[in-house]
Amino acid sequence: MPAEAFRPQNGGVEALAQVAGLLADKTRAAICGALLDGRAWTARELAAHARVAASTASEHLTRLVAGGVLVEHRQGRHRYVALAGPHVAELLEAMAAFAGPGTRPRSLRSAAVSEAMARGRTCYDHLAGRLGISLRSGLVELGVVGDGLAVTGTGLVWLKELGFEPSKRVVSRACLDWTERVPHLAGAAGAFLCGEFFERGWVRRIGTSRAVVLTPAGEQGWRELGLLPDPAPVGQRGGHGSGQCTDTQH
């Protein structure tokens, strides 16, 4: 279903209420949250994640697909679903930011997962969390993007040197980060950089979650690109003087 089918037309109240209703259910919210990793999941995997029966998950998935929030792909007996596009991911991230942090984790494991997500994660196909904000800061310092995260002329040349090829998708977009409460880079440029970092082994996932970390090779690569400041000389490090992002500490 095209993006236009998901977006309320002319500020339609009924369309807005329909979308809000789709996302108001806890199980459907859990499903959408899992799919923010940008990958396609099977109905069985999503049922286990949301801790509901497979039949219950199937009913919710049918509603989300019909509402244009998700798209499905059939492969043999398996039913795979994914977010309908980056516009859905941006909406979900903005809603999470508006909702606030929610309840505090009730276990050490959930607290660890929450902290890992805050340090760095994927938001559909781009980087978010403190790692995403660190990337944004580095790009602004380099002049690749402006304060509003629009790619500059110099920035477009910089991206093309890395292999970026413009497409019909908007080059850059500000996506409100729900943990940091400031925008991180989305759009084609954000997706390209995220994919490039994964391909180079500079960023890796933590288990099967959306949480990611910058690898030692990634830290070196970011420094070579100018996305991170050079470390302070020995004897001058410590505290916040090194200027390093939390995500790069190992």
JSON list of C-alpha atoms in Angstrom, two decimals:
[
{"chain": "A", "resi": 1, "resn": "MET", "atom": "CA", "xyz": [0.00, 0.00, 0.00]},
{"chain": "A", "resi": 2, "resn": "PRO", "atom": "CA", "xyz": [1.44, 3.39, -0.94]},
{"chain": "A", "resi": 3, "resn": "ALA", "atom": "CA", "xyz": [2.46, 5.91, 1.69]},
{"chain": "A", "resi": 4, "resn": "GLU", "atom": "CA", "xyz": [-0.42, 8.17, 0.68]},
{"chain": "A", "resi": 5, "resn": "ALA", "atom": "CA", "xyz": [-2.89, 5.54, 1.85]},
{"chain": "A", "resi": 6, "resn": "PHE", "atom": "CA", "xyz": [-1.39, 5.67, 5.32]},
{"chain": "A", "resi": 7, "resn": "ARG", "atom": "CA", "xyz": [-1.26, 9.45, 5.68]},
{"chain": "A", "resi": 8, "resn": "PRO", "atom": "CA", "xyz": [-4.51, 11.28, 6.54]},
{"chain": "A", "resi": 9, "resn": "GLN", "atom": "CA", "xyz": [-5.57, 13.42, 3.60]},
{"chain": "A", "resi": 10, "resn": "ASN", "atom": "CA", "xyz": [-6.46, 17.07, 4.16]},
{"chain": "A", "resi": 11, "resn": "GLY", "atom": "CA", "xyz": [-6.16, 16.62, 7.90]},
{"chain": "A", "resi": 12, "resn": "GLY", "atom": "CA", "xyz": [-9.04, 14.12, 7.89]},
{"chain": "A", "resi": 13, "resn": "VAL", "atom": "CA", "xyz": [-10.17, 13.47, 11.46]},
{"chain": "A", "resi": 14, "resn": "GLU", "atom": "CA", "xyz": [-11.49, 10.00, 10.63]},
{"chain": "A", "resi": 15, "resn": "ALA", "atom": "CA", "xyz": [-8.25, 8.95, 8.98]},
{"chain": "A", "resi": 16, "resn": "LEU", "atom": "CA", "xyz": [-6.24, 10.28, 11.92]},
{"chain": "A", "resi": 17, "resn": "ALA", "atom": "CA", "xyz": [-8.46, 8.39, 14.38]},
{"chain": "A", "resi": 18, "resn": "GLN", "atom": "CA", "xyz": [-8.06, 5.22, 12.33]},
{"chain": "A", "resi": 19, "resn": "VAL", "atom": "CA", "xyz": [-4.26, 5.37, 12.45]},
{"chain": "A", "resi": 20, "resn": "ALA", "atom": "CA", "xyz": [-4.31, 6.24, 16.17]},
{"chain": "A", "resi": 21, "resn": "GLY", "atom": "CA", "xyz": [-6.60, 3.29, 16.82]},
{"chain": "A", "resi": 22, "resn": "LEU", "atom": "CA", "xyz": [-4.28, 0.91, 15.03]},
{"chain": "A", "resi": 23, "resn": "LEU", "atom": "CA", "xyz": [-1.34, 1.94, 17.21]},
{"chain": "A", "resi": 24, "resn": "ALA", "atom": "CA", "xyz": [-3.26, 2.21, 20.49]},
{"chain": "A", "resi": 25, "resn": "ASP", "atom": "CA", "xyz": [-3.25, -1.53, 21.22]},
{"chain": "A", "resi": 26, "resn": "LYS", "atom": "CA", "xyz": [-0.27, -2.76, 23.29]},
{"chain": "A", "resi": 27, "resn": "THR", "atom": "CA", "xyz": [0.27, -5.88, 21.19]},
{"chain": "A", "resi": 28, "resn": "ARG", "atom": "CA", "xyz": [0.23, -3.94, 17.93]},
{"chain": "A", "resi": 29, "resn": "ALA", "atom": "CA", "xyz": [2.54, -1.34, 19.47]},
{"chain": "A", "resi": 30, "resn": "ALA", "atom": "CA", "xyz": [4.97, -4.10, 20.50]},
{"chain": "A", "resi": 31, "resn": "ILE", "atom": "CA", "xyz": [4.86, -5.54, 16.98]},
{"chain": "A", "resi": 32, "resn": "CYS", "atom": "CA", "xyz": [5.57, -2.16, 15.39]},
{"chain": "A", "resi": 33, "resn": "GLY", "atom": "CA", "xyz": [8.35, -1.49, 17.88]},
{"chain": "A", "resi": 34, "resn": "ALA", "atom": "CA", "xyz": [10.09, -4.74, 16.93]},
{"chain": "A", "resi": 35, "resn": "LEU", "atom": "CA", "xyz": [9.82, -3.93, 13.24]},
{"chain": "A", "resi": 36, "resn": "LEU", "atom": "CA", "xyz": [11.61, -0.61, 13.77]},
{"chain": "A", "resi": 37, "resn": "ASP", "atom": "CA", "xyz": [14.82, -2.59, 13.25]},
{"chain": "A", "resi": 38, "resn": "GLY", "atom": "CA", "xyz": [14.07, -2.36, 9.52]},
{"chain": "A", "resi": 39, "resn": "ARG", "atom": "CA", "xyz": [13.96, -6.11, 8.98]},
{"chain": "A", "resi": 40, "resn": "ALA", "atom": "CA", "xyz": [11.10, -8.40, 7.99]},
{"chain": "A", "resi": 41, "resn": "TRP", "atom": "CA", "xyz": [9.85, -10.72, 10.74]},
{"chain": "A", "resi": 42, "resn": "THR", "atom": "CA", "xyz": [7.70, -13.83, 10.54]},
{"chain": "A", "resi": 43, "resn": "ALA", "atom": "CA", "xyz": [4.32, -13.86, 12.24]},
{"chain": "A", "resi": 44, "resn": "ARG", "atom": "CA", "xyz": [5.60, -16.53, 14.64]},
{"chain": "A", "resi": 45, "resn": "GLU", "atom": "CA", "xyz": [8.62, -14.42, 15.64]},
{"chain": "A", "resi": 46, "resn": "LEU", "atom": "CA", "xyz": [6.41, -11.41, 16.31]},
{"chain": "A", "resi": 47, "resn": "ALA", "atom": "CA", "xyz": [3.99, -13.52, 18.34]},
{"chain": "A", "resi": 48, "resn": "ALA", "atom": "CA", "xyz": [6.86, -14.66, 20.55]},
{"chain": "A", "resi": 49, "resn": "HIS", "atom": "CA", "xyz": [8.15, -11.09, 20.88]},
{"chain": "A", "resi": 50, "resn": "ALA", "atom": "CA", "xyz": [4.73, -9.73, 21.85]},
{"chain": "A", "resi": 51, "resn": "ARG", "atom": "CA", "xyz": [4.08, -12.78, 24.07]},
{"chain": "A", "resi": 52, "resn": "VAL", "atom": "CA", "xyz": [0.76, -13.64, 22.47]},
{"chain": "A", "resi": 53, "resn": "ALA", "atom": "CA", "xyz": [-0.62, -16.67, 20.67]},
{"chain": "A", "resi": 54, "resn": "ALA", "atom": "CA", "xyz": [0.21, -17.05, 16.99]},
{"chain": "A", "resi": 55, "resn": "SER", "atom": "CA", "xyz": [-3.48, -16.71, 16.08]},
{"chain": "A", "resi": 56, "resn": "THR", "atom": "CA", "xyz": [-3.72, -13.46, 18.07]},
{"chain": "A", "resi": 57, "resn": "ALA", "atom": "CA", "xyz": [-0.62, -12.03, 16.40]},
{"chain": "A", "resi": 58, "resn": "SER", "atom": "CA", "xyz": [-2.01, -13.00, 12.99]},
{"chain": "A", "resi": 59, "resn": "GLU", "atom": "CA", "xyz": [-5.20, -11.03, 13.65]},
{"chain": "A", "resi": 60, "resn": "HIS", "atom": "CA", "xyz": [-3.24, -7.95, 14.67]},
{"chain": "A", "resi": 61, "resn": "LEU", "atom": "CA", "xyz": [-0.95, -8.24, 11.66]},
{"chain": "A", "resi": 62, "resn": "THR", "atom": "CA", "xyz": [-3.93, -8.43, 9.32]},
{"chain": "A", "resi": 63, "resn": "ARG", "atom": "CA", "xyz": [-5.29, -5.17, 10.75]},
{"chain": "A", "resi": 64, "resn": "LEU", "atom": "CA", "xyz": [-1.92, -3.42, 10.53]},
{"chain": "A", "resi": 65, "resn": "VAL", "atom": "CA", "xyz": [-1.43, -4.52, 6.92]},
{"chain": "A", "resi": 66, "resn": "ALA", "atom": "CA", "xyz": [-4.96, -3.46, 5.98]},
{"chain": "A", "resi": 67, "resn": "GLY", "atom": "CA", "xyz": [-4.33, -0.08, 7.61]},
{"chain": "A", "resi": 68, "resn": "GLY", "atom": "CA", "xyz": [-1.18, 0.49, 5.56]},
{"chain": "A", "resi": 69, "resn": "VAL", "atom": "CA", "xyz": [1.15, 0.43, 8.56]},
{"chain": "A", "resi": 70, "resn": "LEU", "atom": "CA", "xyz": [2.79, -2.86, 7.54]},
{"chain": "A", "resi": 71, "resn": "VAL", "atom": "CA", "xyz": [3.40, -4.73, 4.31]},
{"chain": "A", "resi": 72, "resn": "GLU", "atom": "CA", "xyz": [3.58, -8.50, 4.01]},
{"chain": "A", "resi": 73, "resn": "HIS", "atom": "CA", "xyz": [5.57, -10.89, 1.87]},
{"chain": "A", "resi": 74, "resn": "ARG", "atom": "CA", "xyz": [4.76, -14.57, 1.39]},
{"chain": "A", "resi": 75, "resn": "GLN", "atom": "CA", "xyz": [7.59, -17.05, 1.01]},
{"chain": "A", "resi": 76, "resn": "GLY", "atom": "CA", "xyz": [6.37, -20.62, 0.97]},
{"chain": "A", "resi": 77, "resn": "ARG", "atom": "CA", "xyz": [4.41, -21.24, 4.13]},
{"chain": "A", "resi": 78, "resn": "HIS", "atom": "CA", "xyz": [5.97, -18.30, 5.91]},
{"chain": "A", "resi": 79, "resn": "ARG", "atom": "CA", "xyz": [4.39, -14.88, 6.23]},
{"chain": "A", "resi": 80, "resn": "TYR", "atom": "CA", "xyz": [6.88, -12.05, 6.58]},
{"chain": "A", "resi": 81, "resn": "VAL", "atom": "CA", "xyz": [5.87, -8.52, 7.56]},
{"chain": "A", "resi": 82, "resn": "ALA", "atom": "CA", "xyz": [7.76, -5.23, 7.69]},
{"chain": "A", "resi": 83, "resn": "LEU", "atom": "CA", "xyz": [6.99, -1.56, 8.19]},
{"chain": "A", "resi": 84, "resn": "ALA", "atom": "CA", "xyz": [5.38, -0.01, 5.12]},
{"chain": "A", "resi": 85, "resn": "GLY", "atom": "CA", "xyz": [8.25, 2.46, 4.79]},
{"chain": "A", "resi": 86, "resn": "PRO", "atom": "CA", "xyz": [10.41, 5.06, 6.50]},
{"chain": "A", "resi": 87, "resn": "HIS", "atom": "CA", "xyz": [7.41, 7.36, 6.94]},
{"chain": "A", "resi": 88, "resn": "VAL", "atom": "CA", "xyz": [5.92, 4.82, 9.37]},
{"chain": "A", "resi": 89, "resn": "ALA", "atom": "CA", "xyz": [9.20, 4.52, 11.28]},
{"chain": "A", "resi": 90, "resn": "GLU", "atom": "CA", "xyz": [9.41, 8.30, 11.63]},
{"chain": "A", "resi": 91, "resn": "LEU", "atom": "CA", "xyz": [5.87, 8.44, 12.97]},
{"chain": "A", "resi": 92, "resn": "LEU", "atom": "CA", "xyz": [6.54, 5.70, 15.52]},
{"chain": "A", "resi": 93, "resn": "GLU", "atom": "CA", "xyz": [9.78, 7.36, 16.70]},
{"chain": "A", "resi": 94, "resn": "ALA", "atom": "CA", "xyz": [8.04, 10.73, 17.03]},
{"chain": "A", "resi": 95, "resn": "MET", "atom": "CA", "xyz": [5.16, 9.18, 18.99]},
{"chain": "A", "resi": 96, "resn": "ALA", "atom": "CA", "xyz": [7.62, 7.44, 21.33]},
{"chain": "A", "resi": 97, "resn": "ALA", "atom": "CA", "xyz": [9.42, 10.75, 21.91]},
{"chain": "A", "resi": 98, "resn": "PHE", "atom": "CA", "xyz": [6.12, 12.47, 22.66]},
{"chain": "A", "resi": 99, "resn": "ALA", "atom": "CA", "xyz": [5.05, 9.69, 25.06]},
{"chain": "A", "resi": 100, "resn": "GLY", "atom": "CA", "xyz": [8.22, 9.99, 27.12]},
{"chain": "A", "resi": 101, "resn": "PRO", "atom": "CA", "xyz": [10.34, 7.32, 28.82]},
{"chain": "A", "resi": 102, "resn": "GLY", "atom": "CA", "xyz": [7.42, 5.39, 30.30]},
{"chain": "A", "resi": 103, "resn": "THR", "atom": "CA", "xyz": [7.77, 3.11, 33.31]},
{"chain": "A", "resi": 104, "resn": "ARG", "atom": "CA", "xyz": [11.18, 2.32, 34.75]},
{"chain": "A", "resi": 105, "resn": "PRO", "atom": "CA", "xyz": [12.63, -1.14, 33.97]},
{"chain": "A", "resi": 106, "resn": "ARG", "atom": "CA", "xyz": [11.61, -3.74, 36.55]},
{"chain": "A", "resi": 107, "resn": "SER", "atom": "CA", "xyz": [14.61, -6.06, 36.17]},
{"chain": "A", "resi": 108, "resn": "LEU", "atom": "CA", "xyz": [18.34, -5.85, 35.58]},
{"chain": "A", "resi": 109, "resn": "ARG", "atom": "CA", "xyz": [17.90, -7.45, 32.16]},
{"chain": "A", "resi": 110, "resn": "SER", "atom": "CA", "xyz": [15.25, -4.97, 31.02]},
{"chain": "A", "resi": 111, "resn": "ALA", "atom": "CA", "xyz": [17.34, -2.11, 32.39]},
{"chain": "A", "resi": 112, "resn": "ALA", "atom": "CA", "xyz": [20.37, -3.36, 30.44]},
{"chain": "A", "resi": 113, "resn": "VAL", "atom": "CA", "xyz": [18.31, -3.65, 27.25]},
{"chain": "A", "resi": 114, "resn": "SER", "atom": "CA", "xyz": [16.91, -0.15, 27.76]},
{"chain": "A", "resi": 115, "resn": "GLU", "atom": "CA", "xyz": [20.38, 1.33, 28.29]},
{"chain": "A", "resi": 116, "resn": "ALA", "atom": "CA", "xyz": [21.77, -0.48, 25.23]},
{"chain": "A", "resi": 117, "resn": "MET", "atom": "CA", "xyz": [18.94, 0.93, 23.11]},
{"chain": "A", "resi": 118, "resn": "ALA", "atom": "CA", "xyz": [19.65, 4.43, 24.42]},
{"chain": "A", "resi": 119, "resn": "ARG", "atom": "CA", "xyz": [23.36, 4.11, 23.64]},
{"chain": "A", "resi": 120, "resn": "GLY", "atom": "CA", "xyz": [22.75, 3.15, 20.02]},
{"chain": "A", "resi": 121, "resn": "ARG", "atom": "CA", "xyz": [20.09, 1.50, 17.88]},
{"chain": "A", "resi": 122, "resn": "THR", "atom": "CA", "xyz": [18.64, 1.38, 14.42]},
{"chain": "A", "resi": 123, "resn": "CYS", "atom": "CA", "xyz": [15.52, 3.39, 13.68]},
{"chain": "A", "resi": 124, "resn": "TYR", "atom": "CA", "xyz": [14.26, 1.52, 10.63]},
{"chain": "A", "resi": 125, "resn": "ASP", "atom": "CA", "xyz": [17.24, 2.04, 8.30]},
{"chain": "A", "resi": 126, "resn": "HIS", "atom": "CA", "xyz": [19.28, 4.73, 10.06]},
{"chain": "A", "resi": 127, "resn": "LEU", "atom": "CA", "xyz": [21.12, 5.19, 13.36]},
{"chain": "A", "resi": 128, "resn": "ALA", "atom": "CA", "xyz": [19.51, 6.55, 16.50]},
{"chain": "A", "resi": 129, "resn": "GLY", "atom": "CA", "xyz": [20.23, 6.91, 20.20]},
{"chain": "A", "resi": 130, "resn": "ARG", "atom": "CA", "xyz": [23.42, 8.54, 21.46]},
{"chain": "A", "resi": 131, "resn": "LEU", "atom": "CA", "xyz": [25.33, 6.92, 18.61]},
{"chain": "A", "resi": 132, "resn": "GLY", "atom": "CA", "xyz": [22.98, 8.51, 16.08]},
{"chain": "A", "resi": 133, "resn": "ILE", "atom": "CA", "xyz": [23.31, 11.88, 17.77]},
{"chain": "A", "resi": 134, "resn": "SER", "atom": "CA", "xyz": [27.11, 11.52, 17.78]},
{"chain": "A", "resi": 135, "resn": "LEU", "atom": "CA", "xyz": [26.95, 10.87, 14.02]},
{"chain": "A", "resi": 136, "resn": "ARG", "atom": "CA", "xyz": [24.78, 13.93, 13.56]},
{"chain": "A", "resi": 137, "resn": "SER", "atom": "CA", "xyz": [27.23, 16.09, 15.54]},
{"chain": "A", "resi": 138, "resn": "GLY", "atom": "CA", "xyz": [30.15, 14.84, 13.47]},
{"chain": "A", "resi": 139, "resn": "LEU", "atom": "CA", "xyz": [28.33, 15.54, 10.21]},
{"chain": "A", "resi": 140, "resn": "VAL", "atom": "CA", "xyz": [27.45, 19.06, 11.35]},
{"chain": "A", "resi": 141, "resn": "GLU", "atom": "CA", "xyz": [31.07, 19.72, 12.35]},
{"chain": "A", "resi": 142, "resn": "LEU", "atom": "CA", "xyz": [32.24, 18.53, 8.93]},
{"chain": "A", "resi": 143, "resn": "GLY", "atom": "CA", "xyz": [29.70, 20.72, 7.18]},
{"chain": "A", "resi": 144, "resn": "VAL", "atom": "CA", "xyz": [28.04, 17.69, 5.55]},
{"chain": "A", "resi": 145, "resn": "VAL", "atom": "CA", "xyz": [24.70, 18.80, 6.96]},
{"chain": "A", "resi": 146, "resn": "GLY", "atom": "CA", "xyz": [23.45, 22.06, 8.40]},
{"chain": "A", "resi": 147, "resn": "ASP", "atom": "CA", "xyz": [21.78, 22.56, 11.77]},
{"chain": "A", "resi": 148, "resn": "GLY", "atom": "CA", "xyz": [18.46, 21.57, 10.19]},
{"chain": "A", "resi": 149, "resn": "LEU", "atom": "CA", "xyz": [20.12, 18.37, 8.87]},
{"chain": "A", "resi": 150, "resn": "ALA", "atom": "CA", "xyz": [19.76, 19.39, 5.22]},
{"chain": "A", "resi": 151, "resn": "VAL", "atom": "CA", "xyz": [22.71, 18.04, 3.21]},
{"chain": "A", "resi": 152, "resn": "THR", "atom": "CA", "xyz": [24.96, 20.84, 1.95]},
{"chain": "A", "resi": 153, "resn": "GLY", "atom": "CA", "xyz": [26.60, 21.04, -1.46]},
{"chain": "A", "resi": 154, "resn": "THR", "atom": "CA", "xyz": [29.91, 20.09, 0.13]},
{"chain": "A", "resi": 155, "resn": "GLY", "atom": "CA", "xyz": [28.16, 17.32, 2.02]},
{"chain": "A", "resi": 156, "resn": "LEU", "atom": "CA", "xyz": [26.71, 15.84, -1.17]},
{"chain": "A", "resi": 157, "resn": "VAL", "atom": "CA", "xyz": [30.22, 15.64, -2.65]},
{"chain": "A", "resi": 158, "resn": "TRP", "atom": "CA", "xyz": [31.46, 14.00, 0.58]},
{"chain": "A", "resi": 159, "resn": "LEU", "atom": "CA", "xyz": [28.66, 11.43, 0.46]},
{"chain": "A", "resi": 160, "resn": "LYS", "atom": "CA", "xyz": [29.21, 10.66, -3.23]},
{"chain": "A", "resi": 161, "resn": "GLU", "atom": "CA", "xyz": [32.89, 9.99, -2.52]},
{"chain": "A", "resi": 162, "resn": "LEU", "atom": "CA", "xyz": [31.72, 7.28, -0.12]},
{"chain": "A", "resi": 163, "resn": "GLY", "atom": "CA", "xyz": [29.49, 5.77, -2.82]},
{"chain": "A", "resi": 164, "resn": "PHE", "atom": "CA", "xyz": [26.19, 7.53, -2.20]},
{"chain": "A", "resi": 165, "resn": "GLU", "atom": "CA", "xyz": [23.87, 7.78, -5.20]},
{"chain": "A", "resi": 166, "resn": "PRO", "atom": "CA", "xyz": [20.84, 10.11, -4.94]},
{"chain": "A", "resi": 167, "resn": "SER", "atom": "CA", "xyz": [17.45, 8.54, -5.63]},
{"chain": "A", "resi": 168, "resn": "LYS", "atom": "CA", "xyz": [13.82, 9.59, -5.59]},
{"chain": "A", "resi": 169, "resn": "ARG", "atom": "CA", "xyz": [13.85, 9.38, -1.81]},
{"chain": "A", "resi": 170, "resn": "VAL", "atom": "CA", "xyz": [14.44, 12.65, 0.04]},
{"chain": "A", "resi": 171, "resn": "VAL", "atom": "CA", "xyz": [18.18, 13.01, 0.64]},
{"chain": "A", "resi": 172, "resn": "SER", "atom": "CA", "xyz": [17.98, 13.91, 4.32]},
{"chain": "A", "resi": 173, "resn": "ARG", "atom": "CA", "xyz": [15.33, 14.27, 6.95]},
{"chain": "A", "resi": 174, "resn": "ALA", "atom": "CA", "xyz": [15.32, 15.13, 10.65]},
{"chain": "A", "resi": 175, "resn": "CYS", "atom": "CA", "xyz": [13.82, 12.28, 12.71]},
{"chain": "A", "resi": 176, "resn": "LEU", "atom": "CA", "xyz": [13.07, 13.06, 16.36]},
{"chain": "A", "resi": 177, "resn": "ASP", "atom": "CA", "xyz": [15.02, 10.69, 18.62]},
{"chain": "A", "resi": 178, "resn": "TRP", "atom": "CA", "xyz": [12.76, 9.33, 21.36]},
{"chain": "A", "resi": 179, "resn": "THR", "atom": "CA", "xyz": [15.54, 8.83, 23.93]},
{"chain": "A", "resi": 180, "resn": "GLU", "atom": "CA", "xyz": [17.67, 11.90, 23.22]},
{"chain": "A", "resi": 181, "resn": "ARG", "atom": "CA", "xyz": [14.75, 14.26, 22.37]},
{"chain": "A", "resi": 182, "resn": "VAL", "atom": "CA", "xyz": [16.69, 15.87, 19.52]},
{"chain": "A", "resi": 183, "resn": "PRO", "atom": "CA", "xyz": [16.63, 14.97, 15.82]},
{"chain": "A", "resi": 184, "resn": "HIS", "atom": "CA", "xyz": [18.97, 12.45, 14.25]},
{"chain": "A", "resi": 185, "resn": "LEU", "atom": "CA", "xyz": [19.65, 12.00, 10.53]},
{"chain": "A", "resi": 186, "resn": "ALA", "atom": "CA", "xyz": [17.14, 10.03, 8.46]},
{"chain": "A", "resi": 187, "resn": "GLY", "atom": "CA", "xyz": [16.34, 9.97, 4.75]},
{"chain": "A", "resi": 188, "resn": "ALA", "atom": "CA", "xyz": [18.45, 8.48, 1.97]},
{"chain": "A", "resi": 189, "resn": "ALA", "atom": "CA", "xyz": [21.70, 9.85, 3.41]},
{"chain": "A", "resi": 190, "resn": "GLY", "atom": "CA", "xyz": [21.01, 8.43, 6.87]},
{"chain": "A", "resi": 191, "resn": "ALA", "atom": "CA", "xyz": [20.08, 5.04, 5.39]},
{"chain": "A", "resi": 192, "resn": "PHE", "atom": "CA", "xyz": [23.17, 5.00, 3.17]},
{"chain": "A", "resi": 193, "resn": "LEU", "atom": "CA", "xyz": [25.55, 5.76, 6.05]},
{"chain": "A", "resi": 194, "resn": "CYS", "atom": "CA", "xyz": [23.94, 3.18, 8.31]},
{"chain": "A", "resi": 195, "resn": "GLY", "atom": "CA", "xyz": [24.17, 0.49, 5.61]},
{"chain": "A", "resi": 196, "resn": "GLU", "atom": "CA", "xyz": [27.75, 1.47, 4.79]},
{"chain": "A", "resi": 197, "resn": "PHE", "atom": "CA", "xyz": [28.79, 1.23, 8.44]},
{"chain": "A", "resi": 198, "resn": "PHE", "atom": "CA", "xyz": [27.25, -2.24, 8.79]},
{"chain": "A", "resi": 199, "resn": "GLU", "atom": "CA", "xyz": [28.90, -3.41, 5.56]},
{"chain": "A", "resi": 200, "resn": "ARG", "atom": "CA", "xyz": [32.31, -2.19, 6.71]},
{"chain": "A", "resi": 201, "resn": "GLY", "atom": "CA", "xyz": [31.89, -3.83, 10.10]},
{"chain": "A", "resi": 202, "resn": "TRP", "atom": "CA", "xyz": [31.99, -0.48, 11.84]},
{"chain": "A", "resi": 203, "resn": "VAL", "atom": "CA", "xyz": [28.63, -1.02, 13.51]},
{"chain": "A", "resi": 204, "resn": "ARG", "atom": "CA", "xyz": [27.22, -4.31, 14.74]},
{"chain": "A", "resi": 205, "resn": "ARG", "atom": "CA", "xyz": [24.00, -5.43, 16.37]},
{"chain": "A", "resi": 206, "resn": "ILE", "atom": "CA", "xyz": [23.79, -6.63, 19.94]},
{"chain": "A", "resi": 207, "resn": "GLY", "atom": "CA", "xyz": [22.06, -9.99, 19.71]},
{"chain": "A", "resi": 208, "resn": "THR", "atom": "CA", "xyz": [18.76, -9.86, 17.82]},
{"chain": "A", "resi": 209, "resn": "SER", "atom": "CA", "xyz": [17.62, -6.50, 19.19]},
{"chain": "A", "resi": 210, "resn": "ARG", "atom": "CA", "xyz": [17.72, -3.07, 17.55]},
{"chain": "A", "resi": 211, "resn": "ALA", "atom": "CA", "xyz": [20.60, -2.10, 19.81]},
{"chain": "A", "resi": 212, "resn": "VAL", "atom": "CA", "xyz": [23.93, -1.53, 18.05]},
{"chain": "A", "resi": 213, "resn": "VAL", "atom": "CA", "xyz": [27.46, -0.54, 19.04]},
{"chain": "A", "resi": 214, "resn": "LEU", "atom": "CA", "xyz": [30.35, 1.13, 17.28]},
{"chain": "A", "resi": 215, "resn": "THR", "atom": "CA", "xyz": [33.15, -1.43, 16.92]},
{"chain": "A", "resi": 216, "resn": "PRO", "atom": "CA", "xyz": [36.84, -0.61, 17.48]},
{"chain": "A", "resi": 217, "resn": "ALA", "atom": "CA", "xyz": [37.24, -0.62, 13.68]},
{"chain": "A", "resi": 218, "resn": "GLY", "atom": "CA", "xyz": [34.25, 1.69, 13.47]},
{"chain": "A", "resi": 219, "resn": "GLU", "atom": "CA", "xyz": [35.73, 4.10, 15.98]},
{"chain": "A", "resi": 220, "resn": "GLN", "atom": "CA", "xyz": [38.92, 4.25, 13.92]},
{"chain": "A", "resi": 221, "resn": "GLY", "atom": "CA", "xyz": [36.93, 4.61, 10.70]},
{"chain": "A", "resi": 222, "resn": "TRP", "atom": "CA", "xyz": [34.83, 7.42, 12.11]},
{"chain": "A", "resi": 223, "resn": "ARG", "atom": "CA", "xyz": [37.98, 9.23, 13.20]},
{"chain": "A", "resi": 224, "resn": "GLU", "atom": "CA", "xyz": [39.49, 8.89, 9.73]},
{"chain": "A", "resi": 225, "resn": "LEU", "atom": "CA", "xyz": [36.32, 10.35, 8.22]},
{"chain": "A", "resi": 226, "resn": "GLY", "atom": "CA", "xyz": [36.38, 13.17, 10.75]},
{"chain": "A", "resi": 227, "resn": "LEU", "atom": "CA", "xyz": [33.19, 12.07, 12.51]},
{"chain": "A", "resi": 228, "resn": "LEU", "atom": "CA", "xyz": [34.96, 11.75, 15.87]},
{"chain": "A", "resi": 229, "resn": "PRO", "atom": "CA", "xyz": [37.62, 14.01, 17.37]},
{"chain": "A", "resi": 230, "resn": "ASP", "atom": "CA", "xyz": [41.12, 12.61, 17.80]},
{"chain": "A", "resi": 231, "resn": "PRO", "atom": "CA", "xyz": [41.72, 11.26, 21.31]},
{"chain": "A", "resi": 232, "resn": "ALA", "atom": "CA", "xyz": [43.52, 13.53, 23.72]},
{"chain": "A", "resi": 233, "resn": "PRO", "atom": "CA", "xyz": [47.22, 12.80, 24.31]},
{"chain": "A", "resi": 234, "resn": "VAL", "atom": "CA", "xyz": [48.05, 10.39, 27.12]},
{"chain": "A", "resi": 235, "resn": "GLY", "atom": "CA", "xyz": [47.86, 12.22, 30.42]},
{"chain": "A", "resi": 236, "resn": "GLN", "atom": "CA", "xyz": [45.11, 14.55, 29.21]},
{"chain": "A", "resi": 237, "resn": "ARG", "atom": "CA", "xyz": [42.32, 11.97, 28.98]},
{"chain": "A", "resi": 238, "resn": "GLY", "atom": "CA", "xyz": [39.61, 11.48, 31.52]},
{"chain": "A", "resi": 239, "resn": "GLY", "atom": "CA", "xyz": [36.27, 12.91, 32.52]},
{"chain": "A", "resi": 240, "resn": "HIS", "atom": "CA", "xyz": [34.53, 14.45, 29.53]},
{"chain": "A", "resi": 241, "resn": "GLY", "atom": "CA", "xyz": [37.72, 16.04, 28.19]},
{"chain": "A", "resi": 242, "resn": "SER", "atom": "CA", "xyz": [38.18, 13.43, 25.46]},
{"chain": "A", "resi": 243, "resn": "GLY", "atom": "CA", "xyz": [34.99, 14.56, 23.74]},
{"chain": "A", "resi": 244, "resn": "GLN", "atom": "CA", "xyz": [34.02, 10.95, 22.99]},
{"chain": "A", "resi": 245, "resn": "CYS", "atom": "CA", "xyz": [30.46, 9.73, 22.76]},
{"chain": "A", "resi": 246, "resn": "THR", "atom": "CA", "xyz": [29.33, 7.11, 25.27]},
{"chain": "A", "resi": 247, "resn": "ASP", "atom": "CA", "xyz": [28.69, 4.71, 22.40]},
{"chain": "A", "resi": 248, "resn": "THR", "atom": "CA", "xyz": [32.38, 4.57, 21.53]},
{"chain": "A", "resi": 249, "resn": "GLN", "atom": "CA", "xyz": [33.57, 3.50, 24.95]},
{"chain": "A", "resi": 250, "resn": "HIS", "atom": "CA", "xyz": [34.64, -0.16, 25.08]}
]
